[in-house]
Coordinates of C-alpha atoms and ligand atoms in Angstrom, one line a residue:
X1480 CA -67.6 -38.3 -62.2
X1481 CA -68.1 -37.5 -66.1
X1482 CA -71.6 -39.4 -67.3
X1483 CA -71.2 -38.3 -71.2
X1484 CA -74.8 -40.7 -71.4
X1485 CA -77.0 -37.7 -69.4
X1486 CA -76.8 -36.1 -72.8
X1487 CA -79.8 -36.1 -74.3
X1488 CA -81.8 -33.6 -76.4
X1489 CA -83.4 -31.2 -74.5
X1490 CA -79.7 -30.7 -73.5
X1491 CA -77.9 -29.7 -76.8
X1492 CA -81.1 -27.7 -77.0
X1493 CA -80.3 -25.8 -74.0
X1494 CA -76.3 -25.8 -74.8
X1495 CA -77.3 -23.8 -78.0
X1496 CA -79.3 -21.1 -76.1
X1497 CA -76.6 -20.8 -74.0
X1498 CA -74.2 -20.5 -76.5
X1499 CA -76.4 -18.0 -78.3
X1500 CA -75.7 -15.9 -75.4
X1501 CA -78.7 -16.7 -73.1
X1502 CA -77.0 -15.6 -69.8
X1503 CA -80.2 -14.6 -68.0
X1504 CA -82.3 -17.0 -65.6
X1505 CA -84.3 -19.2 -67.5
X1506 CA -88.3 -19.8 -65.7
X1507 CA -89.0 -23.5 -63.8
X1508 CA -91.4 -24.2 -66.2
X1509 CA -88.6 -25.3 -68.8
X1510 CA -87.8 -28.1 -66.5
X1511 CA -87.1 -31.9 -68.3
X1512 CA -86.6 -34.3 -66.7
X1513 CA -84.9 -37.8 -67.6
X1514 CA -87.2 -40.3 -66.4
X1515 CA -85.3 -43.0 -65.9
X1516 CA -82.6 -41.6 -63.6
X1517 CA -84.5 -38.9 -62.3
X1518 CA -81.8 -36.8 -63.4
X1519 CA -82.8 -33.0 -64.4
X1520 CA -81.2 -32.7 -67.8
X1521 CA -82.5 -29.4 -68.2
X1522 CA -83.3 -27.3 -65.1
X1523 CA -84.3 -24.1 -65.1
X1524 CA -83.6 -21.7 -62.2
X1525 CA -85.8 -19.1 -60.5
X1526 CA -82.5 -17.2 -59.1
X1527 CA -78.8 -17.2 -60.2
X1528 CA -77.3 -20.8 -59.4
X1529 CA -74.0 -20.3 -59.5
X1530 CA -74.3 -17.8 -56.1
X1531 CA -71.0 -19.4 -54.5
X1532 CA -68.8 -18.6 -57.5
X1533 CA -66.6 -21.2 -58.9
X1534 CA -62.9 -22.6 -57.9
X1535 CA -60.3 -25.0 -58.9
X1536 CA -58.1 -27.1 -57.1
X1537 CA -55.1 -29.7 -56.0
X1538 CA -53.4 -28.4 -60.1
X1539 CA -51.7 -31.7 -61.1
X1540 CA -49.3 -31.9 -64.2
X1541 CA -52.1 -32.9 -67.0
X1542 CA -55.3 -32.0 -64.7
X1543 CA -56.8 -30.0 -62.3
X1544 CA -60.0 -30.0 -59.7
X1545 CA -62.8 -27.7 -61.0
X1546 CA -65.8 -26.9 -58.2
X1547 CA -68.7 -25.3 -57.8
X1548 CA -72.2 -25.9 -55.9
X1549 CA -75.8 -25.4 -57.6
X1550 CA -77.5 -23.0 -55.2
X1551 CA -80.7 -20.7 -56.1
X1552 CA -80.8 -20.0 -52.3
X1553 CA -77.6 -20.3 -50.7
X1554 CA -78.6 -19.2 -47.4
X1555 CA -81.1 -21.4 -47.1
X1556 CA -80.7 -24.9 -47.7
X1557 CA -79.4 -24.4 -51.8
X1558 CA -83.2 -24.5 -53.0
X1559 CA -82.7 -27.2 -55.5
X1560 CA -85.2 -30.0 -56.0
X1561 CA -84.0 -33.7 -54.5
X1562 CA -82.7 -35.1 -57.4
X1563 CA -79.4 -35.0 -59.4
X1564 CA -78.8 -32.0 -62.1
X1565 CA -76.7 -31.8 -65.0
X1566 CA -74.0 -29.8 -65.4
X1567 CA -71.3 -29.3 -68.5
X1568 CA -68.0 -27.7 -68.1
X1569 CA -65.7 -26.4 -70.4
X1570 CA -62.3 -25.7 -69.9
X1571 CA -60.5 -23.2 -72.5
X1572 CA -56.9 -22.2 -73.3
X1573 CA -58.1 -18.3 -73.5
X1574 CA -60.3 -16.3 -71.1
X1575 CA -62.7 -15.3 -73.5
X1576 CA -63.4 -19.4 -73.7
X1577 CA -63.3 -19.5 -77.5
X1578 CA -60.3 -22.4 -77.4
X1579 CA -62.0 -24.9 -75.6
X1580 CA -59.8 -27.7 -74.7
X1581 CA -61.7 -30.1 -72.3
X1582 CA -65.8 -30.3 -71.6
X1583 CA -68.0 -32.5 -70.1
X1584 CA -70.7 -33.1 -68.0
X1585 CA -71.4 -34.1 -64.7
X1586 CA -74.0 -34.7 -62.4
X1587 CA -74.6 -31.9 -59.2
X1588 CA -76.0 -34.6 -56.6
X1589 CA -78.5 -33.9 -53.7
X1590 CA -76.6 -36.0 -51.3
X1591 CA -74.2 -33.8 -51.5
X1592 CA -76.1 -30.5 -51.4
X1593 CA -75.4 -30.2 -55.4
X1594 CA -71.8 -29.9 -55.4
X1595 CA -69.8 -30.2 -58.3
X1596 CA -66.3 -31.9 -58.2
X1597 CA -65.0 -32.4 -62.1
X1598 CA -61.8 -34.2 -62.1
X1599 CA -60.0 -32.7 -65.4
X1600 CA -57.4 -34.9 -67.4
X1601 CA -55.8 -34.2 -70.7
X1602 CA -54.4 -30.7 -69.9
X1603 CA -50.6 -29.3 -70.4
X1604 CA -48.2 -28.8 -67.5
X1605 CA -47.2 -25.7 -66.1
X1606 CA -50.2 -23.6 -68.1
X1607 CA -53.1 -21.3 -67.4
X1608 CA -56.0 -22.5 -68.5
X1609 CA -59.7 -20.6 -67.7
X1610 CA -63.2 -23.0 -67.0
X1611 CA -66.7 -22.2 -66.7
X1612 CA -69.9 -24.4 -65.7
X1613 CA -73.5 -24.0 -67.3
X1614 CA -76.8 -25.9 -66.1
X1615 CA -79.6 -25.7 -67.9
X1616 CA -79.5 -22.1 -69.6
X1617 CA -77.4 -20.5 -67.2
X1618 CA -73.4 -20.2 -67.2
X1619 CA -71.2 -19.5 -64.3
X1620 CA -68.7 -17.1 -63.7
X1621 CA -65.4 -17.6 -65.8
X1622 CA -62.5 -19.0 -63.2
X1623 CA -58.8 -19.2 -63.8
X1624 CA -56.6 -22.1 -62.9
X1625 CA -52.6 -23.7 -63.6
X1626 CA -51.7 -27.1 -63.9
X1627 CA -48.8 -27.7 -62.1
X1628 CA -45.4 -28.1 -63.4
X1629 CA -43.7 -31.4 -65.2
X1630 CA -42.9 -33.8 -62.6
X1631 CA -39.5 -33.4 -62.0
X1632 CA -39.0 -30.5 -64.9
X1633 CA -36.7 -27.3 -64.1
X1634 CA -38.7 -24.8 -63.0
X1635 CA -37.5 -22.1 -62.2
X1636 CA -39.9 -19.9 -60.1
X1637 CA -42.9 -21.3 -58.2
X1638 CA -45.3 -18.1 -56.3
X1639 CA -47.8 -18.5 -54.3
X1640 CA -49.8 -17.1 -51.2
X1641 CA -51.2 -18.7 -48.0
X1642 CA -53.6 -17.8 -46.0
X1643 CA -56.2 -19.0 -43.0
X1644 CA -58.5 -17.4 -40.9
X1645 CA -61.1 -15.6 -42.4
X1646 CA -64.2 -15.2 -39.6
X1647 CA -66.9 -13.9 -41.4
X1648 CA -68.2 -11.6 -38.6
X1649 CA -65.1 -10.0 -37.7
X1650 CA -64.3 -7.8 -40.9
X1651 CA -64.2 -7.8 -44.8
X1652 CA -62.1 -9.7 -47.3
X1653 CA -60.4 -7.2 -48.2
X1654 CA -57.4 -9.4 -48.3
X1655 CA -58.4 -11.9 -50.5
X1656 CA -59.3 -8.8 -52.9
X1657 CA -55.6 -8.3 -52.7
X1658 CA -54.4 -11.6 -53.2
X1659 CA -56.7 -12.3 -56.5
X1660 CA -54.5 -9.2 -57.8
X1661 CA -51.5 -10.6 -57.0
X1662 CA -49.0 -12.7 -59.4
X1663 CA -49.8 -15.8 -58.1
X1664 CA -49.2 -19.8 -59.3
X1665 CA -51.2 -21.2 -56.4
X1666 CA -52.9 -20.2 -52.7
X1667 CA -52.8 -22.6 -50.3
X1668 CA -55.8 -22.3 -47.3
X1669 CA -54.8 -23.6 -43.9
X1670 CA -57.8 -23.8 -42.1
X1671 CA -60.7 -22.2 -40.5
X1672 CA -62.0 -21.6 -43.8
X1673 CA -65.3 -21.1 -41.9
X1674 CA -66.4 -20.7 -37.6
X1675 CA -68.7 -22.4 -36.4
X1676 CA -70.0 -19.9 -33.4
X1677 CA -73.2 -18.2 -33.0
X1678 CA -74.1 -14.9 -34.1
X1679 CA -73.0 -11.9 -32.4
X1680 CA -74.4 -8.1 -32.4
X1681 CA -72.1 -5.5 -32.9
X1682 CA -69.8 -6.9 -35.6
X1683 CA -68.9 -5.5 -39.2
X1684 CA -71.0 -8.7 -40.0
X1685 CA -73.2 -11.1 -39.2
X1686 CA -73.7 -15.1 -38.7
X1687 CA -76.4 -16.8 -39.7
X1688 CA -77.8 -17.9 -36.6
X1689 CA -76.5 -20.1 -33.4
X1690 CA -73.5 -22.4 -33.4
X1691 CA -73.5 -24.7 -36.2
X1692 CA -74.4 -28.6 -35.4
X1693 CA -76.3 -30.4 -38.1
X1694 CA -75.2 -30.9 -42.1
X1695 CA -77.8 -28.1 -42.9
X1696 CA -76.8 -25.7 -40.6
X1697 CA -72.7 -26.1 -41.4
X1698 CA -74.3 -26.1 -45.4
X1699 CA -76.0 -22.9 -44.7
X1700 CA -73.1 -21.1 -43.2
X1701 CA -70.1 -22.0 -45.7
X1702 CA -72.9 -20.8 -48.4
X1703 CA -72.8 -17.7 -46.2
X1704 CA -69.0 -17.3 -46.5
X1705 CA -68.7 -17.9 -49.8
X1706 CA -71.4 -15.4 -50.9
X1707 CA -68.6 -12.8 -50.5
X1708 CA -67.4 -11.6 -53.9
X1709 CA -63.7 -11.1 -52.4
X1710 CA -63.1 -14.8 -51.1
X1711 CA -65.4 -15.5 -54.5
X1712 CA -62.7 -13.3 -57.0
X1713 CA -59.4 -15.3 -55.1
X1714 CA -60.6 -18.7 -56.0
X1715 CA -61.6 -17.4 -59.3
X1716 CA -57.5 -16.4 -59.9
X1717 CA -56.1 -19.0 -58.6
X1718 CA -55.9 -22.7 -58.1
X1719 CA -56.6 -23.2 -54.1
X1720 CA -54.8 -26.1 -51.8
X1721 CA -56.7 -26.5 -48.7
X1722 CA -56.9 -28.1 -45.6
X1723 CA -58.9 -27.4 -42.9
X1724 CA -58.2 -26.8 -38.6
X1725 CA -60.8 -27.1 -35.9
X1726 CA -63.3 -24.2 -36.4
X1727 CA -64.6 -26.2 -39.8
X1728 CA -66.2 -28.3 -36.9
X1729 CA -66.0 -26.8 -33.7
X1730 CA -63.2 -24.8 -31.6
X1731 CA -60.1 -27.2 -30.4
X1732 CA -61.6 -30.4 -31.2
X1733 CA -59.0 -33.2 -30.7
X1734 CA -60.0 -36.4 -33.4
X1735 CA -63.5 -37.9 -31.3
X1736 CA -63.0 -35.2 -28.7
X1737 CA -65.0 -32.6 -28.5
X1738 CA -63.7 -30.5 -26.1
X1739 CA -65.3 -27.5 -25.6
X1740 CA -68.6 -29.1 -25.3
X1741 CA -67.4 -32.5 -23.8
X1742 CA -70.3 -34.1 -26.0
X1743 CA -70.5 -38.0 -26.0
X1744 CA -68.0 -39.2 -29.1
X1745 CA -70.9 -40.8 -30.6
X1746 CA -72.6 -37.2 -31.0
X1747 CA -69.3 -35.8 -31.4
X1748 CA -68.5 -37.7 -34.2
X1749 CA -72.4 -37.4 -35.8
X1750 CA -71.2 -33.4 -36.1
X1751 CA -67.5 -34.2 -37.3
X1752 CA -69.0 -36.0 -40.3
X1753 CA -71.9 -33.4 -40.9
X1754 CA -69.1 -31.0 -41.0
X1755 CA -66.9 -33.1 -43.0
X1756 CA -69.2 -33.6 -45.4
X1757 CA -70.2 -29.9 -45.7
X1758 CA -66.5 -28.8 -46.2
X1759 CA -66.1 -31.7 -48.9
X1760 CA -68.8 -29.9 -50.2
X1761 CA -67.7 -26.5 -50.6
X1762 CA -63.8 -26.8 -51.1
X1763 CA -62.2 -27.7 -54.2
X1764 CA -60.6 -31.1 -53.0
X1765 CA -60.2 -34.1 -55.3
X1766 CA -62.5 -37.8 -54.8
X1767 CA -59.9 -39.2 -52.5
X1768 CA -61.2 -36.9 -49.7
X1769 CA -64.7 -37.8 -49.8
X1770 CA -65.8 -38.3 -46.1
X1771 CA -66.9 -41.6 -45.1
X1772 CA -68.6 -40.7 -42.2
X1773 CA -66.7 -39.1 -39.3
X1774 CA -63.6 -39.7 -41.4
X1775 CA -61.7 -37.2 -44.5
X1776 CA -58.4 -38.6 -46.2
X1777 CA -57.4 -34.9 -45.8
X1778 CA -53.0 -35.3 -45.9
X1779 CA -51.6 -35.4 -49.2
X1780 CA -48.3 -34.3 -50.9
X1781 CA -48.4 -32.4 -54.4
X1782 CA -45.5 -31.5 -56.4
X1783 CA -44.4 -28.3 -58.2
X1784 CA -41.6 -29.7 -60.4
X1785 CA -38.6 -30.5 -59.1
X1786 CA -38.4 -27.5 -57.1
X1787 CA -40.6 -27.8 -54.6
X1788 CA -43.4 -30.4 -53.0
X1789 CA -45.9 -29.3 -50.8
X1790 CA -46.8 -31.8 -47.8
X1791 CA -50.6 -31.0 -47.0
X1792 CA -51.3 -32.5 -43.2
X1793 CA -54.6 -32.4 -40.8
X1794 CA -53.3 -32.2 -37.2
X1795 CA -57.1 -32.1 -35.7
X1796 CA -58.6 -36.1 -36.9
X1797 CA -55.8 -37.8 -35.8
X1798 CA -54.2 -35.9 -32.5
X1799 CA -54.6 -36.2 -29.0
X1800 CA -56.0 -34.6 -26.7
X1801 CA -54.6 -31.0 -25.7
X1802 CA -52.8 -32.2 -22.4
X1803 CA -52.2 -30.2 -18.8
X1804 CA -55.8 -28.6 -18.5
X1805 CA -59.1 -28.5 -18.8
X1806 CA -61.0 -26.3 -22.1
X1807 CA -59.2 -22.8 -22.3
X1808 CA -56.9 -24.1 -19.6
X1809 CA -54.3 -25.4 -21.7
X1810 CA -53.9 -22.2 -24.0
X1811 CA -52.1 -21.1 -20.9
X1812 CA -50.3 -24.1 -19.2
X1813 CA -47.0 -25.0 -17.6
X1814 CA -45.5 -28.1 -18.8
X1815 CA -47.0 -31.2 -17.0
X1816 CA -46.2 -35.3 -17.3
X1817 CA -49.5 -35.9 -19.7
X1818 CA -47.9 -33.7 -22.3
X1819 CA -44.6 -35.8 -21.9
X1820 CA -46.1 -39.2 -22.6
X1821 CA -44.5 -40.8 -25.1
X1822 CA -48.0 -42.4 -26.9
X1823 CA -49.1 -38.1 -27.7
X1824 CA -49.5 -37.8 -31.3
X1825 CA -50.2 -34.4 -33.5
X1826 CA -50.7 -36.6 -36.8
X1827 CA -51.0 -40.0 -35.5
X1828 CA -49.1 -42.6 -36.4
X1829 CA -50.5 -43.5 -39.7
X1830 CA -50.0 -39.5 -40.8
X1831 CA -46.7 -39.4 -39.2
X1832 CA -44.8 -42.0 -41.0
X1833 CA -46.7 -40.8 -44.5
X1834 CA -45.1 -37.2 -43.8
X1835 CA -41.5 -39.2 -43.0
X1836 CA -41.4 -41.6 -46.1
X1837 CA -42.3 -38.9 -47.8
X1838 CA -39.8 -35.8 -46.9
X1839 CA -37.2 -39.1 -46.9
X1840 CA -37.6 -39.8 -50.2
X1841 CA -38.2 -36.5 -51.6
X1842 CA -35.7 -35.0 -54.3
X1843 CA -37.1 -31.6 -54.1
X1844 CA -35.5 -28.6 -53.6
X1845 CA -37.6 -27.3 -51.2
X1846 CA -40.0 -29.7 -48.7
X1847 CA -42.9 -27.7 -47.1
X1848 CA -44.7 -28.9 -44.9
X1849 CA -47.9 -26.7 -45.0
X1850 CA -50.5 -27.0 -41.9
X1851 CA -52.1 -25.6 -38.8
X1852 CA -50.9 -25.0 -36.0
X1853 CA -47.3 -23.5 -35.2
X1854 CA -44.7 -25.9 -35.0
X1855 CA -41.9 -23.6 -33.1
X1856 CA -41.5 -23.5 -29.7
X1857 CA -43.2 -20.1 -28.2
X1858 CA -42.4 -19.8 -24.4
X1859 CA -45.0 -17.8 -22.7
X1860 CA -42.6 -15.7 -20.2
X1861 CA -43.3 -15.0 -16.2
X1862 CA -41.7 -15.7 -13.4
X1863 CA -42.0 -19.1 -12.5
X1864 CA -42.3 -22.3 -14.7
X1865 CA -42.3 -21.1 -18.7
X1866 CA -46.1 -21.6 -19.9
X1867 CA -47.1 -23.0 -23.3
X1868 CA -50.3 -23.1 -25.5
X1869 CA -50.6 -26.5 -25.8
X1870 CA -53.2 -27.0 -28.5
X1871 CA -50.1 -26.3 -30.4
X1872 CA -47.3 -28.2 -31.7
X1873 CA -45.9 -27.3 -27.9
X1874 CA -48.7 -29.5 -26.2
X1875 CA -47.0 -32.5 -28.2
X1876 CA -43.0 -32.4 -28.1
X1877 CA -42.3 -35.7 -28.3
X1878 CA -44.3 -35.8 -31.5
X1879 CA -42.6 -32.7 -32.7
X1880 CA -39.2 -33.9 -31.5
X1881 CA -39.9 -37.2 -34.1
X1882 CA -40.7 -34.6 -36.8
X1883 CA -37.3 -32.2 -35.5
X1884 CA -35.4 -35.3 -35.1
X1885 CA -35.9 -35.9 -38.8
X1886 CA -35.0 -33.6 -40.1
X1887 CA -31.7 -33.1 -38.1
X1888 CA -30.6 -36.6 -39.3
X1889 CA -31.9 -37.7 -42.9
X1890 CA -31.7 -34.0 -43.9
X1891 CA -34.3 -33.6 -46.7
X1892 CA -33.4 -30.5 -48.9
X1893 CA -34.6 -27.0 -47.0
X1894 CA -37.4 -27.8 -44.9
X1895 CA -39.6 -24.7 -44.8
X1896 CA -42.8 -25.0 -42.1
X1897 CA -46.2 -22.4 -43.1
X1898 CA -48.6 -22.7 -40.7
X1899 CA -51.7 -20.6 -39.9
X1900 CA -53.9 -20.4 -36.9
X1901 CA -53.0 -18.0 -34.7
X1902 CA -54.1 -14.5 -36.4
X1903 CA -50.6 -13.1 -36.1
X1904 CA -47.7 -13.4 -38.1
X1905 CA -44.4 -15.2 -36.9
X1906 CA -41.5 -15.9 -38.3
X1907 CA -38.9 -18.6 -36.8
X1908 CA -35.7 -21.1 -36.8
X1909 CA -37.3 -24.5 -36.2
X1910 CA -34.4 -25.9 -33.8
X1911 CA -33.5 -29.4 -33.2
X1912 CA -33.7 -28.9 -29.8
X1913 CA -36.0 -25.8 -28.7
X1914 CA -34.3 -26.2 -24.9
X1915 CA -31.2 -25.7 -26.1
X1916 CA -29.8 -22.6 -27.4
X1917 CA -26.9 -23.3 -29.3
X1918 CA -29.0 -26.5 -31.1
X1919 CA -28.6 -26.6 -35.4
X1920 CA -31.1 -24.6 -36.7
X1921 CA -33.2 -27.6 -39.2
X1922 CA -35.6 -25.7 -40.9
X1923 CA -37.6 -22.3 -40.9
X1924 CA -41.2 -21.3 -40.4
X1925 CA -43.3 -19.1 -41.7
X1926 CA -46.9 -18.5 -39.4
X1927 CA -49.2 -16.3 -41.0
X1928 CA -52.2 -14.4 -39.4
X1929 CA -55.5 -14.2 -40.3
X1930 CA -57.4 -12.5 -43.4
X1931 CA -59.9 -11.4 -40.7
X1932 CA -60.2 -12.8 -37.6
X1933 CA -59.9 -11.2 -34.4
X1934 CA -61.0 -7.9 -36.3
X1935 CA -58.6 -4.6 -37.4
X1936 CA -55.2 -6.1 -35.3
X1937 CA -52.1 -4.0 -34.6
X1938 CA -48.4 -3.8 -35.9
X1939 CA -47.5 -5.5 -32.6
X1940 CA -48.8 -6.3 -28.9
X1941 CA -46.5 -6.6 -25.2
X1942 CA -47.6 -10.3 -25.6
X1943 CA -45.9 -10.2 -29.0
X1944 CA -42.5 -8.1 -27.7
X1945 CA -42.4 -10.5 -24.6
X1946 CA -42.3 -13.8 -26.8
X1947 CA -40.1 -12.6 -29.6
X1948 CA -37.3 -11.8 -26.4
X1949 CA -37.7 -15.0 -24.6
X1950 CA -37.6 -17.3 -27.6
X1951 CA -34.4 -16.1 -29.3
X1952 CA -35.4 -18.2 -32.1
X1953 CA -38.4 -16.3 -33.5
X1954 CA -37.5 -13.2 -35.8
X1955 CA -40.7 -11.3 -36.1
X1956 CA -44.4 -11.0 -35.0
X1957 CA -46.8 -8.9 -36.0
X1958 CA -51.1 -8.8 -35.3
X1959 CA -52.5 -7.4 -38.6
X1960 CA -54.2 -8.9 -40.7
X1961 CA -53.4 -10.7 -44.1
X1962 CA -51.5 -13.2 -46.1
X1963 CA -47.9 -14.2 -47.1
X1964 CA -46.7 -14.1 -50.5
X1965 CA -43.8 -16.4 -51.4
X1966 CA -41.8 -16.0 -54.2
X1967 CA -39.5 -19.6 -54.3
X1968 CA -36.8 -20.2 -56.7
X1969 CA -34.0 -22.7 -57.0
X1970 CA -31.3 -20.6 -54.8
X1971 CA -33.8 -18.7 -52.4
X1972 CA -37.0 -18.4 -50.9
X1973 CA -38.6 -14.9 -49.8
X1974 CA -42.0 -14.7 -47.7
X1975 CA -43.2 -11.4 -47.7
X1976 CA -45.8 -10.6 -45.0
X1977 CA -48.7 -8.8 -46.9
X1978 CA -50.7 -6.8 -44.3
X1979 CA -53.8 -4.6 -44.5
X1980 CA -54.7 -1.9 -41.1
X1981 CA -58.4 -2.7 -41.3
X1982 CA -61.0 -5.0 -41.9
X1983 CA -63.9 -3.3 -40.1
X1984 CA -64.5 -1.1 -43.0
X1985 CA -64.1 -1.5 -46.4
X1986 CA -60.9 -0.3 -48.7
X1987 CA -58.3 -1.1 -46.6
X1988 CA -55.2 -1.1 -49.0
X1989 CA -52.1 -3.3 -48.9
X1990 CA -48.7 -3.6 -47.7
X1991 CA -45.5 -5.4 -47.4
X1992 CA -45.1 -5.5 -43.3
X1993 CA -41.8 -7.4 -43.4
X1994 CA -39.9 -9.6 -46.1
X1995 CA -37.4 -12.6 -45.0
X1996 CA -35.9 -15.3 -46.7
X1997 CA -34.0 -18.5 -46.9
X1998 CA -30.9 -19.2 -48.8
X1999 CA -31.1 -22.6 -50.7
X2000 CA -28.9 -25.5 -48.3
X2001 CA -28.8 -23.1 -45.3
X2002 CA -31.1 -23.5 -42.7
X2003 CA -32.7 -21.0 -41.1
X2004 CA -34.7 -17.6 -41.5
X2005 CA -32.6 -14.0 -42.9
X2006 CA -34.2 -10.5 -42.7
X2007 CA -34.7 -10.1 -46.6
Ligands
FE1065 FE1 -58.7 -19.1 -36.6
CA1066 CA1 -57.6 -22.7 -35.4

């Protein structure tokens, strides 16, 4: 929210000195503030405030979402005083910000730990445009963002990267160094963005203490994540799309189930919206997905153009519970009447007929539907009854035989599926019918692993070999770790799997692992 009125003048006082080239950290004792709001006009800062870098977000044609959170002491609380803070911003057609073309000021609010969401109109489509903050006498880093295409315009190639998985404890960023090199429009984040677990001994790094329950602890750790300077330089590139999965609140939790803990729901849901709040907090989403509560408007659809439009979804507030076992039990479970029952919902039925209306009435070329957990059949082989992981898109079939069904019948132009999750990289034929072999192939997904989690990872695993045979619809898997690049244009769309072969240590470079794509109006995944 812009309040032009906090400007008063012990502000253009301090803009000056900035301007002058006062980078440094100013002392406390330059503190003013305005008495009648009890806003800090002026503030000074003991350590560096910016700490957790900067980001933008959720481009639209004239406007984008510029972040970042005031925090002298990021691992501990934020250290700023309980009251709001100024902050301008500037946004600039040049990176050297001598062409500013927007500014403002907002205010960084306690109740939400000094976060900083600036809502930018007035900009050009389809440009790169570069944005700072400064509060009191102290500017932020310089990011880089893109407004997205003109709606419906011609545009002819849309690239972008996605990504998930990035546990803190098991390895480096290198990835994310990577990506912020690459020739990107846009990254989209599909969850666990942060874990929620305890610390552990013996890793390439280290959490900040035991699981994560209350809005100071979840505040705390995201600070910790975001002190990296990799993940810090990829937002800086880029504009980011996020949503989250379930480690942004705890492992597997199903909407007011909580069920690796089995807490009541009314403690359950006190720790959904102290997590909510806290990612709200650190990611560059727009108003519209403030939390109220235990509840974050999370699905949304943005649009590149005409050529492509990105359905964002959250299959964790709104699902089910995982069916056919108890916790753990049903990562490994044979197919049993709960997960059958007609009334089992990934998205629930508000989400679900959003995500229909909208791939319905979409005249894009390509419909992606980006999210969380792999949609594709995977049959776990052994003798005996097939098993399934059914915290997945397999726990639900029905609801993913709605989604399938869909798509077989109204047809919206090249469905393409990228999903995270599962720190390995897949690559499938969504099928209108996963039991039957000879089904019409209705769309293609593209799984990607993990920037770090689960640690170093390998080209491929027996598990892996096993499940690529027994599912002839899935072309590829592979356990290293990484990102996707996709390059999209109006006659073709090739993912290429970008793969590092450590985390552990620092340096790793980067490769291409494997390249496939999709030809415009045919269905279905080809080795590139
Ligand atoms: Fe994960
Ligand atoms: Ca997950």
């Amino acid at each position: 929210m812009d309040l032009p009125e906090v400007l008063g003048s012990s502000y253009r006082i301090s803009r000056r000195r900035l301007l002058g080239g006062a980078g440094a950290c100013a002392a406390l004792a330059m503190t003013t503030p305005l008495a009648s709001r009890g806003v800090l006009a002026n503030p000074g800062f003991a350590k560096y405030p910016f700490s957790l870098g900067v980001a933008s977000g959720d481009p639209l044609p004239d406007g984008v979402l510029l972040w970042t959170r005031l925090a002298p002491e990021p691992l501990d609380g934020g250290g700023m005083p309980m009251q709001p803070v100024s902050v301008a911003w500037e946004v600039a057609a040049d990176d050297k910000m001598k062409t500013v073309k927007r500014k403002g000021t907002t205010l960084a609010r306690p109740e939400l730990g000094h976060a900083v969401h600036v809502e930018v109109q007035g900009l050009e489509p389809g440009r790169w445009y570069w944005y700072r903050f400064s509060s009191g006498a102290v500017a932020s880093p310089i990011g880089r963002t893109r407004t997205a295409p003109a709606a419906n315009a011609p545009v002819d190639r849309l690239r972008f990267a996605f990504a998930s998985c990035q546990h803190y404890e098991s390895g480096y960023y290198t990835a994310h160094r990577h990506m912020a090199g690459e020739d990107l429009d846009l990254v989209l984040f599909l969850g666990d963005y942060i874990y929620e677990s305890k610390a552990h001994d013996g890793r390439p790094r280290r959490h900040d203490g035991p699981e994560i329950v209350t809005l100071g602890e979840y505040r705390n750790r995201y600070a910790l994540y975001k002190s990296d300077p990799d993940l810090q330089a990829a937002h800086a590139a880029f504009p980011w799309v996020v949503t989250s999965d379930d480690h942004e609140v705890v492992n597997d939790y199903a909407a007011d189930i909580d069920r690796k803990h089995e807490t009541p729901r009314d403690e359950f849901l006190r720790r959904r919206a102290a997590a909510y709040q806290a990612y709200y907090e650190h990611m560059p989403l727009r108003r519209s997905a403030t939390p109220n509560g235990p509840n974050m408007a999370l699905y949304r659809r943005l649009a590149f153009g005409g050529l492509a439009e990105f359905n964002l979804l959250d299959t964790r507030q709104y699902r089910t519970a995982q069916p056919c076992g108890a916790y753990k039990d049903y990562k490994n479970a044979a197919r049993c009447s709960q997960a059958l029952d007609p009334s089992a919902t990934m998205l629930g039925a508000v989400q679900e007929r959003w995500l229909l209306a909208g791939l319905g009435r979409s005249r894009a070329r390509w419909n992606v539907i980006a999210q969380q957990v792999p949609m594709m059949q995977r049959i776990k082989p052994r003798d005996g009854e097939p098993l399934f992981n059914m915290d997945k898109w397999d726990g639900y079939p029905l609801a993913r035989k709605r989604v399938l069904d869909f798509l077989a019948n109204r047809r919206p132009s090249n469905p393409i599926v990228v999903t995270g999750d599962v720190h390995a990289n897949w690559v499938g034929d969504l099928l209108a019918d996963f039991d039957n072999p000879n089904s019409a192939i209705v769309g293609a997904e593209f799984v990607g692993t993990s920037i770090s989690s689960e640690g170093d990872g390998k080209d491929t695993t027996g598990k892996g070999r096993r499940m690529v045979e027994a599912n002839a619809h899935i072309k590829f898997f592979n356990k290293q770790r990484g990102y996707v690049r996709c390059t999209v244009t109006q006659d073709r769309w090739q993912a290429d799997w970008r793969v590092v072969p450590f985390v552990t240590r620092r340096g790793a470079p980067i490769s291409t692992r494997a390249s496939f794509v999709v030809e415009n109006g045919v269905p279905g995944v080809k080795s590139a």
